[in-house]
């Protein structure tokens, strides 16, 4: 907890914390002019376009806070464990990502009720669907956090954004509707949304119920995602420890 608290204090009055509110707010504002499809479009644009960029930027900003010009010299000079520092970075990035999704969930539900009140358009995604979908988005994408931290440490912000947002999102969209989705982690979120929210990656409602997964399969996929998160977190910790050994 002390490592997490110290990591959290580093981002006081920084763009990193502002991004937690800014990203979901921009997503909500972008869709207020289409009230009939507000909720569906908001979720689709969130997990396909804005959320991958939000997650990647959070991770790169967290990693570059101590890397950047300092190259971890301020950390290496302290009697602390780099493995725990890495764990704190993964933990704080996970918390920030979770908070961003929570804010998006509240904006989506609030916007849905406002549209219901003003335009008499019923909710296209009910509250429990929205909560389930948000939980699935967070859990199925957690593995990207240690991956982005490692990429940012090795290759920098620009390469990390290109690979995780550009290449990763394209792969995820194209593989989500094919049998290859199971071996492409980037397609796990879009594929889960087909079953949980009934939304295809292109934003259209699901017409073929044969594309949806059972509840047991969804739980299994979330467990696999958590396992990948643990494995990549361990690898990230080892990567940070090697820097300590070289120092």
mmCIF file of N, CA and C in Angstrom, residues 14-138:
data_model
loop_
_atom_site.group_PDB
_atom_site.id
_atom_site.type_symbol
_atom_site.label_atom_id
_atom_site.label_comp_id
_atom_site.label_asym_id
_atom_site.label_seq_id
_atom_site.Cartn_x
_atom_site.Cartn_y
_atom_site.Cartn_z
ATOM 1 N N UNK A 14 -1.550 16.441 -12.387
ATOM 2 C CA UNK A 14 -0.952 16.101 -13.682
ATOM 3 C C UNK A 14 -2.047 15.741 -14.687
ATOM 4 N N UNK A 15 -1.652 15.683 -15.953
ATOM 5 C CA UNK A 15 -2.595 15.325 -17.015
ATOM 6 C C UNK A 15 -3.079 13.886 -16.865
ATOM 7 N N UNK A 16 -2.278 13.039 -16.221
ATOM 8 C CA UNK A 16 -2.645 11.634 -16.048
ATOM 9 C C UNK A 16 -3.983 11.508 -15.317
ATOM 10 N N UNK A 17 -4.150 12.244 -14.226
ATOM 11 C CA UNK A 17 -5.408 12.188 -13.479
ATOM 12 C C UNK A 17 -6.546 12.845 -14.250
ATOM 13 N N UNK A 18 -6.240 13.941 -14.944
ATOM 14 C CA UNK A 18 -7.274 14.620 -15.731
ATOM 15 C C UNK A 18 -7.798 13.723 -16.837
ATOM 16 N N UNK A 19 -6.913 12.877 -17.372
ATOM 17 C CA UNK A 19 -7.293 11.979 -18.469
ATOM 18 C C UNK A 19 -8.364 10.981 -18.035
ATOM 19 N N UNK A 20 -8.380 10.618 -16.763
ATOM 20 C CA UNK A 20 -9.367 9.670 -16.232
ATOM 21 C C UNK A 20 -10.790 10.199 -16.435
ATOM 22 N N UNK A 21 -10.961 11.502 -16.314
ATOM 23 C CA UNK A 21 -12.272 12.126 -16.514
ATOM 24 C C UNK A 21 -12.464 12.547 -17.967
ATOM 25 N N UNK A 22 -11.404 13.039 -18.576
ATOM 26 C CA UNK A 22 -11.494 13.599 -19.922
ATOM 27 C C UNK A 22 -11.879 12.568 -20.972
ATOM 28 N N UNK A 23 -11.268 11.383 -20.932
ATOM 29 C CA UNK A 23 -11.515 10.368 -21.967
ATOM 30 C C UNK A 23 -12.980 9.912 -22.003
ATOM 31 N N UNK A 24 -13.572 9.486 -20.877
ATOM 32 C CA UNK A 24 -14.994 9.092 -20.927
ATOM 33 C C UNK A 24 -15.923 10.261 -21.223
ATOM 34 N N UNK A 25 -15.562 11.463 -20.755
ATOM 35 C CA UNK A 25 -16.402 12.638 -21.011
ATOM 36 C C UNK A 25 -16.449 12.960 -22.500
ATOM 37 N N UNK A 26 -15.301 12.908 -23.163
ATOM 38 C CA UNK A 26 -15.250 13.155 -24.606
ATOM 39 C C UNK A 26 -16.082 12.123 -25.354
ATOM 40 N N UNK A 27 -16.003 10.863 -24.927
ATOM 41 C CA UNK A 27 -16.785 9.799 -25.565
ATOM 42 C C UNK A 27 -18.279 10.080 -25.448
ATOM 43 N N UNK A 28 -18.720 10.533 -24.273
ATOM 44 C CA UNK A 28 -20.137 10.825 -24.062
ATOM 45 C C UNK A 28 -20.581 12.018 -24.898
ATOM 46 N N UNK A 29 -19.763 13.067 -24.938
ATOM 47 C CA UNK A 29 -20.117 14.277 -25.685
ATOM 48 C C UNK A 29 -20.209 13.999 -27.178
ATOM 49 N N UNK A 30 -19.334 13.125 -27.675
ATOM 50 C CA UNK A 30 -19.306 12.823 -29.106
ATOM 51 C C UNK A 30 -20.601 12.173 -29.591
ATOM 52 N N UNK A 31 -21.374 11.602 -28.676
ATOM 53 C CA UNK A 31 -22.558 10.837 -29.088
ATOM 54 C C UNK A 31 -23.883 11.453 -28.665
ATOM 55 N N UNK A 32 -23.855 12.648 -28.061
ATOM 56 C CA UNK A 32 -25.116 13.239 -27.609
ATOM 57 C C UNK A 32 -25.989 13.706 -28.768
ATOM 58 N N UNK A 33 -25.400 13.856 -29.957
ATOM 59 C CA UNK A 33 -26.180 14.334 -31.102
ATOM 60 C C UNK A 33 -26.896 13.195 -31.850
ATOM 61 N N UNK A 34 -26.738 11.976 -31.350
ATOM 62 C CA UNK A 34 -27.456 10.827 -31.923
ATOM 63 C C UNK A 34 -28.192 10.119 -30.786
ATOM 64 N N UNK A 35 -29.250 10.741 -30.264
ATOM 65 C CA UNK A 35 -29.919 10.201 -29.064
ATOM 66 C C UNK A 35 -30.478 8.801 -29.243
ATOM 67 N N UNK A 36 -30.903 8.454 -30.453
ATOM 68 C CA UNK A 36 -31.499 7.139 -30.668
ATOM 69 C C UNK A 36 -30.482 6.029 -30.425
ATOM 70 N N UNK A 37 -29.219 6.295 -30.776
ATOM 71 C CA UNK A 37 -28.166 5.279 -30.651
ATOM 72 C C UNK A 37 -27.107 5.687 -29.635
ATOM 73 N N UNK A 38 -27.469 6.575 -28.722
ATOM 74 C CA UNK A 38 -26.480 7.137 -27.803
ATOM 75 C C UNK A 38 -25.721 6.064 -27.026
ATOM 76 N N UNK A 39 -26.436 5.171 -26.374
ATOM 77 C CA UNK A 39 -25.762 4.187 -25.522
ATOM 78 C C UNK A 39 -24.930 3.193 -26.327
ATOM 79 N N UNK A 40 -25.508 2.685 -27.410
ATOM 80 C CA UNK A 40 -24.780 1.719 -28.234
ATOM 81 C C UNK A 40 -23.536 2.356 -28.841
ATOM 82 N N UNK A 41 -23.701 3.554 -29.421
ATOM 83 C CA UNK A 41 -22.558 4.236 -30.032
ATOM 84 C C UNK A 41 -21.488 4.583 -29.011
ATOM 85 N N UNK A 42 -21.926 5.016 -27.819
ATOM 86 C CA UNK A 42 -20.966 5.369 -26.778
ATOM 87 C C UNK A 42 -20.099 4.175 -26.414
ATOM 88 N N UNK A 43 -20.725 3.033 -26.170
ATOM 89 C CA UNK A 43 -19.950 1.837 -25.820
ATOM 90 C C UNK A 43 -19.062 1.398 -26.978
ATOM 91 N N UNK A 44 -19.607 1.423 -28.187
ATOM 92 C CA UNK A 44 -18.828 0.991 -29.347
ATOM 93 C C UNK A 44 -17.611 1.881 -29.568
ATOM 94 N N UNK A 45 -17.803 3.176 -29.518
ATOM 95 C CA UNK A 45 -16.695 4.105 -29.702
ATOM 96 C C UNK A 45 -15.708 4.014 -28.545
ATOM 97 N N UNK A 46 -16.210 3.701 -27.357
ATOM 98 C CA UNK A 46 -15.346 3.606 -26.182
ATOM 99 C C UNK A 46 -14.376 2.441 -26.306
ATOM 100 N N UNK A 47 -14.913 1.206 -26.461
ATOM 101 C CA UNK A 47 -14.003 0.054 -26.426
ATOM 102 C C UNK A 47 -13.265 -0.175 -27.741
ATOM 103 N N UNK A 48 -13.738 0.420 -28.845
ATOM 104 C CA UNK A 48 -13.053 0.262 -30.119
ATOM 105 C C UNK A 48 -12.030 1.364 -30.369
ATOM 106 N N UNK A 49 -12.375 2.618 -30.048
ATOM 107 C CA UNK A 49 -11.538 3.751 -30.419
ATOM 108 C C UNK A 49 -10.855 4.432 -29.226
ATOM 109 N N UNK A 50 -11.648 4.982 -28.312
ATOM 110 C CA UNK A 50 -11.058 5.842 -27.284
ATOM 111 C C UNK A 50 -10.431 5.081 -26.117
ATOM 112 N N UNK A 51 -11.044 3.977 -25.706
ATOM 113 C CA UNK A 51 -10.501 3.258 -24.558
ATOM 114 C C UNK A 51 -9.103 2.688 -24.798
ATOM 115 N N UNK A 52 -8.808 2.068 -25.961
ATOM 116 C CA UNK A 52 -7.433 1.607 -26.183
ATOM 117 C C UNK A 52 -6.412 2.734 -26.077
ATOM 118 N N UNK A 53 -6.753 3.920 -26.622
ATOM 119 C CA UNK A 53 -5.851 5.053 -26.499
ATOM 120 C C UNK A 53 -5.733 5.540 -25.066
ATOM 121 N N UNK A 54 -6.855 5.566 -24.348
ATOM 122 C CA UNK A 54 -6.855 5.977 -22.939
ATOM 123 C C UNK A 54 -5.976 5.055 -22.106
ATOM 124 N N UNK A 55 -6.160 3.752 -22.246
ATOM 125 C CA UNK A 55 -5.366 2.783 -21.478
ATOM 126 C C UNK A 55 -3.884 2.912 -21.805
ATOM 127 N N UNK A 56 -3.561 3.039 -23.085
ATOM 128 C CA UNK A 56 -2.162 3.125 -23.501
ATOM 129 C C UNK A 56 -1.511 4.392 -22.964
ATOM 130 N N UNK A 57 -2.212 5.519 -23.050
ATOM 131 C CA UNK A 57 -1.654 6.778 -22.549
ATOM 132 C C UNK A 57 -1.455 6.743 -21.041
ATOM 133 N N UNK A 58 -2.415 6.169 -20.311
ATOM 134 C CA UNK A 58 -2.272 6.049 -18.857
ATOM 135 C C UNK A 58 -1.008 5.263 -18.525
ATOM 136 N N UNK A 59 -0.817 4.136 -19.198
ATOM 137 C CA UNK A 59 0.340 3.275 -18.922
ATOM 138 C C UNK A 59 1.659 3.957 -19.278
ATOM 139 N N UNK A 60 1.697 4.612 -20.438
ATOM 140 C CA UNK A 60 2.945 5.271 -20.856
ATOM 141 C C UNK A 60 3.264 6.464 -19.949
ATOM 142 N N UNK A 61 2.252 7.210 -19.538
ATOM 143 C CA UNK A 61 2.494 8.342 -18.641
ATOM 144 C C UNK A 61 2.956 7.862 -17.265
ATOM 145 N N UNK A 62 2.398 6.753 -16.795
ATOM 146 C CA UNK A 62 2.819 6.184 -15.520
ATOM 147 C C UNK A 62 4.266 5.713 -15.594
ATOM 148 N N UNK A 63 4.616 5.047 -16.674
ATOM 149 C CA UNK A 63 5.982 4.521 -16.810
ATOM 150 C C UNK A 63 6.995 5.638 -17.030
ATOM 151 N N UNK A 64 6.647 6.598 -17.877
ATOM 152 C CA UNK A 64 7.592 7.663 -18.203
ATOM 153 C C UNK A 64 7.779 8.663 -17.065
ATOM 154 N N UNK A 65 6.921 8.618 -16.055
ATOM 155 C CA UNK A 65 7.061 9.524 -14.915
ATOM 156 C C UNK A 65 8.414 9.348 -14.243
ATOM 157 N N UNK A 66 8.892 8.117 -14.125
ATOM 158 C CA UNK A 66 10.189 7.841 -13.508
ATOM 159 C C UNK A 66 11.268 7.551 -14.541
ATOM 160 N N UNK A 67 10.853 7.229 -15.751
ATOM 161 C CA UNK A 67 11.827 6.939 -16.796
ATOM 162 C C UNK A 67 12.197 8.265 -17.462
ATOM 163 N N UNK A 68 11.647 8.610 -18.577
ATOM 164 C CA UNK A 68 11.880 9.909 -19.189
ATOM 165 C C UNK A 68 13.344 10.317 -19.145
ATOM 166 N N UNK A 69 13.584 11.531 -18.660
ATOM 167 C CA UNK A 69 14.950 12.039 -18.565
ATOM 168 C C UNK A 69 15.709 11.435 -17.389
ATOM 169 N N UNK A 70 14.980 11.020 -16.356
ATOM 170 C CA UNK A 70 15.644 10.508 -15.152
ATOM 171 C C UNK A 70 16.175 9.094 -15.311
ATOM 172 N N UNK A 71 15.556 8.309 -16.197
ATOM 173 C CA UNK A 71 15.977 6.917 -16.419
ATOM 174 C C UNK A 71 16.029 6.134 -15.110
ATOM 175 N N UNK A 72 15.048 6.368 -14.240
ATOM 176 C CA UNK A 72 14.904 5.664 -12.968
ATOM 177 C C UNK A 72 16.041 5.934 -11.983
ATOM 178 N N UNK A 73 16.849 6.965 -12.234
ATOM 179 C CA UNK A 73 17.941 7.256 -11.300
ATOM 180 C C UNK A 73 17.415 7.670 -9.927
ATOM 181 N N UNK A 74 16.263 8.357 -9.912
ATOM 182 C CA UNK A 74 15.686 8.772 -8.629
ATOM 183 C C UNK A 74 15.168 7.580 -7.834
ATOM 184 N N UNK A 75 14.825 6.492 -8.533
ATOM 185 C CA UNK A 75 14.346 5.274 -7.864
ATOM 186 C C UNK A 75 15.509 4.381 -7.469
ATOM 187 N N UNK A 76 16.489 4.239 -8.358
ATOM 188 C CA UNK A 76 17.620 3.358 -8.096
ATOM 189 C C UNK A 76 18.459 3.820 -6.913
ATOM 190 N N UNK A 77 18.403 5.108 -6.603
ATOM 191 C CA UNK A 77 19.182 5.641 -5.484
ATOM 192 C C UNK A 77 18.498 5.413 -4.133
ATOM 193 N N UNK A 78 17.283 4.877 -4.161
ATOM 194 C CA UNK A 78 16.535 4.649 -2.923
ATOM 195 C C UNK A 78 16.577 3.173 -2.525
ATOM 196 N N UNK A 79 16.444 2.885 -1.206
ATOM 197 C CA UNK A 79 16.434 1.488 -0.751
ATOM 198 C C UNK A 79 15.053 0.848 -0.941
ATOM 199 N N UNK A 80 14.641 0.723 -2.195
ATOM 200 C CA UNK A 80 13.330 0.152 -2.509
ATOM 201 C C UNK A 80 13.505 -0.982 -3.508
ATOM 202 N N UNK A 81 12.496 -1.813 -3.596
ATOM 203 C CA UNK A 81 12.508 -2.934 -4.533
ATOM 204 C C UNK A 81 11.885 -2.492 -5.862
ATOM 205 N N UNK A 82 12.647 -2.629 -6.946
ATOM 206 C CA UNK A 82 12.109 -2.276 -8.254
ATOM 207 C C UNK A 82 10.946 -3.183 -8.639
ATOM 208 N N UNK A 83 10.960 -4.414 -8.132
ATOM 209 C CA UNK A 83 9.857 -5.323 -8.401
ATOM 210 C C UNK A 83 8.559 -4.771 -7.811
ATOM 211 N N UNK A 84 8.647 -4.205 -6.596
ATOM 212 C CA UNK A 84 7.467 -3.621 -5.966
ATOM 213 C C UNK A 84 7.089 -2.293 -6.626
ATOM 214 N N UNK A 85 8.086 -1.562 -7.088
ATOM 215 C CA UNK A 85 7.804 -0.328 -7.828
ATOM 216 C C UNK A 85 7.026 -0.652 -9.095
ATOM 217 N N UNK A 86 7.461 -1.708 -9.782
ATOM 218 C CA UNK A 86 6.749 -2.150 -10.986
ATOM 219 C C UNK A 86 5.332 -2.587 -10.634
ATOM 220 N N UNK A 87 5.185 -3.328 -9.537
ATOM 221 C CA UNK A 87 3.858 -3.761 -9.104
ATOM 222 C C UNK A 87 2.963 -2.584 -8.766
ATOM 223 N N UNK A 88 3.550 -1.535 -8.168
ATOM 224 C CA UNK A 88 2.778 -0.340 -7.842
ATOM 225 C C UNK A 88 2.333 0.382 -9.105
ATOM 226 N N UNK A 89 3.198 0.427 -10.116
ATOM 227 C CA UNK A 89 2.844 1.067 -11.383
ATOM 228 C C UNK A 89 1.715 0.303 -12.075
ATOM 229 N N UNK A 90 1.809 -1.013 -12.066
ATOM 230 C CA UNK A 90 0.736 -1.828 -12.648
ATOM 231 C C UNK A 90 -0.559 -1.626 -11.858
ATOM 232 N N UNK A 91 -0.427 -1.596 -10.526
ATOM 233 C CA UNK A 91 -1.601 -1.420 -9.679
ATOM 234 C C UNK A 91 -2.270 -0.068 -9.874
ATOM 235 N N UNK A 92 -1.487 1.017 -9.906
ATOM 236 C CA UNK A 92 -2.076 2.351 -10.029
ATOM 237 C C UNK A 92 -2.660 2.556 -11.419
ATOM 238 N N UNK A 93 -2.004 1.993 -12.442
ATOM 239 C CA UNK A 93 -2.558 2.079 -13.798
ATOM 240 C C UNK A 93 -3.876 1.310 -13.875
ATOM 241 N N UNK A 94 -3.951 0.163 -13.219
ATOM 242 C CA UNK A 94 -5.193 -0.620 -13.194
ATOM 243 C C UNK A 94 -6.310 0.146 -12.494
ATOM 244 N N UNK A 95 -5.970 0.821 -11.390
ATOM 245 C CA UNK A 95 -6.969 1.611 -10.663
ATOM 246 C C UNK A 95 -7.472 2.768 -11.523
ATOM 247 N N UNK A 96 -6.549 3.460 -12.177
ATOM 248 C CA UNK A 96 -6.939 4.588 -13.034
ATOM 249 C C UNK A 96 -7.808 4.129 -14.204
ATOM 250 N N UNK A 97 -7.437 2.989 -14.791
ATOM 251 C CA UNK A 97 -8.233 2.436 -15.896
ATOM 252 C C UNK A 97 -9.627 2.052 -15.401
ATOM 253 N N UNK A 98 -9.688 1.443 -14.212
ATOM 254 C CA UNK A 98 -10.980 1.086 -13.640
ATOM 255 C C UNK A 98 -11.837 2.309 -13.335
ATOM 256 N N UNK A 99 -11.220 3.377 -12.810
ATOM 257 C CA UNK A 99 -11.951 4.610 -12.522
ATOM 258 C C UNK A 99 -12.479 5.253 -13.801
ATOM 259 N N UNK A 100 -11.661 5.237 -14.855
ATOM 260 C CA UNK A 100 -12.105 5.780 -16.134
ATOM 261 C C UNK A 100 -13.317 5.041 -16.670
ATOM 262 N N UNK A 101 -13.316 3.730 -16.536
ATOM 263 C CA UNK A 101 -14.460 2.931 -16.984
ATOM 264 C C UNK A 101 -15.682 3.163 -16.099
ATOM 265 N N UNK A 102 -15.469 3.371 -14.807
ATOM 266 C CA UNK A 102 -16.585 3.652 -13.899
ATOM 267 C C UNK A 102 -17.252 4.978 -14.261
ATOM 268 N N UNK A 103 -16.434 5.995 -14.544
ATOM 269 C CA UNK A 103 -16.978 7.294 -14.954
ATOM 270 C C UNK A 103 -17.738 7.162 -16.265
ATOM 271 N N UNK A 104 -17.174 6.388 -17.207
ATOM 272 C CA UNK A 104 -17.862 6.176 -18.479
ATOM 273 C C UNK A 104 -19.206 5.472 -18.257
ATOM 274 N N UNK A 105 -19.221 4.474 -17.378
ATOM 275 C CA UNK A 105 -20.463 3.747 -17.076
ATOM 276 C C UNK A 105 -21.533 4.700 -16.540
ATOM 277 N N UNK A 106 -21.158 5.562 -15.605
ATOM 278 C CA UNK A 106 -22.119 6.494 -15.026
ATOM 279 C C UNK A 106 -22.627 7.486 -16.068
ATOM 280 N N UNK A 107 -21.729 7.985 -16.927
ATOM 281 C CA UNK A 107 -22.136 8.917 -17.975
ATOM 282 C C UNK A 107 -23.078 8.248 -18.974
ATOM 283 N N UNK A 108 -22.797 6.981 -19.288
ATOM 284 C CA UNK A 108 -23.625 6.257 -20.242
ATOM 285 C C UNK A 108 -25.032 6.045 -19.700
ATOM 286 N N UNK A 109 -25.115 5.617 -18.442
ATOM 287 C CA UNK A 109 -26.429 5.387 -17.823
ATOM 288 C C UNK A 109 -27.171 6.706 -17.642
ATOM 289 N N UNK A 110 -26.464 7.734 -17.157
ATOM 290 C CA UNK A 110 -27.086 9.046 -16.964
ATOM 291 C C UNK A 110 -27.590 9.607 -18.291
ATOM 292 N N UNK A 111 -26.766 9.480 -19.333
ATOM 293 C CA UNK A 111 -27.179 9.950 -20.652
ATOM 294 C C UNK A 111 -28.390 9.193 -21.166
ATOM 295 N N UNK A 112 -28.430 7.899 -20.893
ATOM 296 C CA UNK A 112 -29.569 7.092 -21.320
ATOM 297 C C UNK A 112 -30.864 7.535 -20.664
ATOM 298 N N UNK A 113 -30.806 7.850 -19.351
ATOM 299 C CA UNK A 113 -32.003 8.299 -18.644
ATOM 300 C C UNK A 113 -32.414 9.709 -19.081
ATOM 301 N N UNK A 114 -31.424 10.556 -19.389
ATOM 302 C CA UNK A 114 -31.743 11.904 -19.889
ATOM 303 C C UNK A 114 -32.463 11.820 -21.235
ATOM 304 N N UNK A 115 -32.004 10.939 -22.093
ATOM 305 C CA UNK A 115 -32.639 10.753 -23.400
ATOM 306 C C UNK A 115 -34.043 10.169 -23.232
ATOM 307 N N UNK A 116 -34.188 9.255 -22.269
ATOM 308 C CA UNK A 116 -35.509 8.689 -21.981
ATOM 309 C C UNK A 116 -36.473 9.785 -21.529
ATOM 310 N N UNK A 117 -35.981 10.703 -20.686
ATOM 311 C CA UNK A 117 -36.828 11.777 -20.157
ATOM 312 C C UNK A 117 -37.173 12.819 -21.226
ATOM 313 N N UNK A 118 -36.179 13.187 -22.040
ATOM 314 C CA UNK A 118 -36.369 14.276 -23.011
ATOM 315 C C UNK A 118 -37.058 13.791 -24.285
ATOM 316 N N UNK A 119 -36.555 12.672 -24.838
ATOM 317 C CA UNK A 119 -37.042 12.211 -26.145
ATOM 318 C C UNK A 119 -37.995 11.025 -26.057
ATOM 319 N N UNK A 120 -38.191 10.495 -24.869
ATOM 320 C CA UNK A 120 -39.020 9.299 -24.672
ATOM 321 C C UNK A 120 -38.479 8.095 -25.447
ATOM 322 N N UNK A 121 -37.160 8.053 -25.593
ATOM 323 C CA UNK A 121 -36.502 6.921 -26.248
ATOM 324 C C UNK A 121 -36.041 5.962 -25.152
ATOM 325 N N UNK A 122 -36.505 4.711 -25.133
ATOM 326 C CA UNK A 122 -36.139 3.773 -24.059
ATOM 327 C C UNK A 122 -34.652 3.430 -24.089
ATOM 328 N N UNK A 123 -34.166 2.940 -22.950
ATOM 329 C CA UNK A 123 -32.763 2.529 -22.847
ATOM 330 C C UNK A 123 -32.479 1.389 -23.817
ATOM 331 N N UNK A 124 -31.430 1.528 -24.611
ATOM 332 C CA UNK A 124 -31.034 0.458 -25.526
ATOM 333 C C UNK A 124 -30.129 -0.562 -24.835
ATOM 334 N N UNK A 125 -29.496 -0.122 -23.747
ATOM 335 C CA UNK A 125 -28.676 -1.017 -22.922
ATOM 336 C C UNK A 125 -29.122 -0.821 -21.481
ATOM 337 N N UNK A 126 -29.653 -1.868 -20.859
ATOM 338 C CA UNK A 126 -30.139 -1.699 -19.489
ATOM 339 C C UNK A 126 -28.974 -1.599 -18.505
ATOM 340 N N UNK A 127 -29.301 -1.257 -17.273
ATOM 341 C CA UNK A 127 -28.263 -0.976 -16.275
ATOM 342 C C UNK A 127 -27.372 -2.182 -16.028
ATOM 343 N N UNK A 128 -27.974 -3.369 -15.887
ATOM 344 C CA UNK A 128 -27.180 -4.566 -15.594
ATOM 345 C C UNK A 128 -26.299 -4.956 -16.770
ATOM 346 N N UNK A 129 -26.811 -4.754 -17.982
ATOM 347 C CA UNK A 129 -25.982 -4.983 -19.174
ATOM 348 C C UNK A 129 -24.785 -4.052 -19.178
ATOM 349 N N UNK A 130 -25.039 -2.779 -18.877
ATOM 350 C CA UNK A 130 -23.967 -1.778 -18.875
ATOM 351 C C UNK A 130 -22.910 -2.114 -17.827
ATOM 352 N N UNK A 131 -23.364 -2.506 -16.621
ATOM 353 C CA UNK A 131 -22.413 -2.870 -15.558
ATOM 354 C C UNK A 131 -21.602 -4.094 -15.961
ATOM 355 N N UNK A 132 -22.285 -5.122 -16.493
ATOM 356 C CA UNK A 132 -21.597 -6.348 -16.919
ATOM 357 C C UNK A 132 -20.614 -6.058 -18.039
ATOM 358 N N UNK A 133 -21.034 -5.234 -19.005
ATOM 359 C CA UNK A 133 -20.160 -4.896 -20.116
ATOM 360 C C UNK A 133 -18.926 -4.153 -19.661
ATOM 361 N N UNK A 134 -19.096 -3.217 -18.720
ATOM 362 C CA UNK A 134 -17.954 -2.449 -18.217
ATOM 363 C C UNK A 134 -16.979 -3.344 -17.469
ATOM 364 N N UNK A 135 -17.509 -4.246 -16.657
ATOM 365 C CA UNK A 135 -16.641 -5.184 -15.935
ATOM 366 C C UNK A 135 -15.843 -6.041 -16.915
ATOM 367 N N UNK A 136 -16.507 -6.517 -17.962
ATOM 368 C CA UNK A 136 -15.825 -7.332 -18.970
ATOM 369 C C UNK A 136 -14.750 -6.540 -19.692
ATOM 370 N N UNK A 137 -15.026 -5.279 -20.008
ATOM 371 C CA UNK A 137 -14.035 -4.436 -20.685
ATOM 372 C C UNK A 137 -12.786 -4.292 -19.832
ATOM 373 N N UNK A 138 -12.983 -4.031 -18.545
ATOM 374 C CA UNK A 138 -11.840 -3.828 -17.643
ATOM 375 C C UNK A 138 -11.025 -5.106 -17.499
#
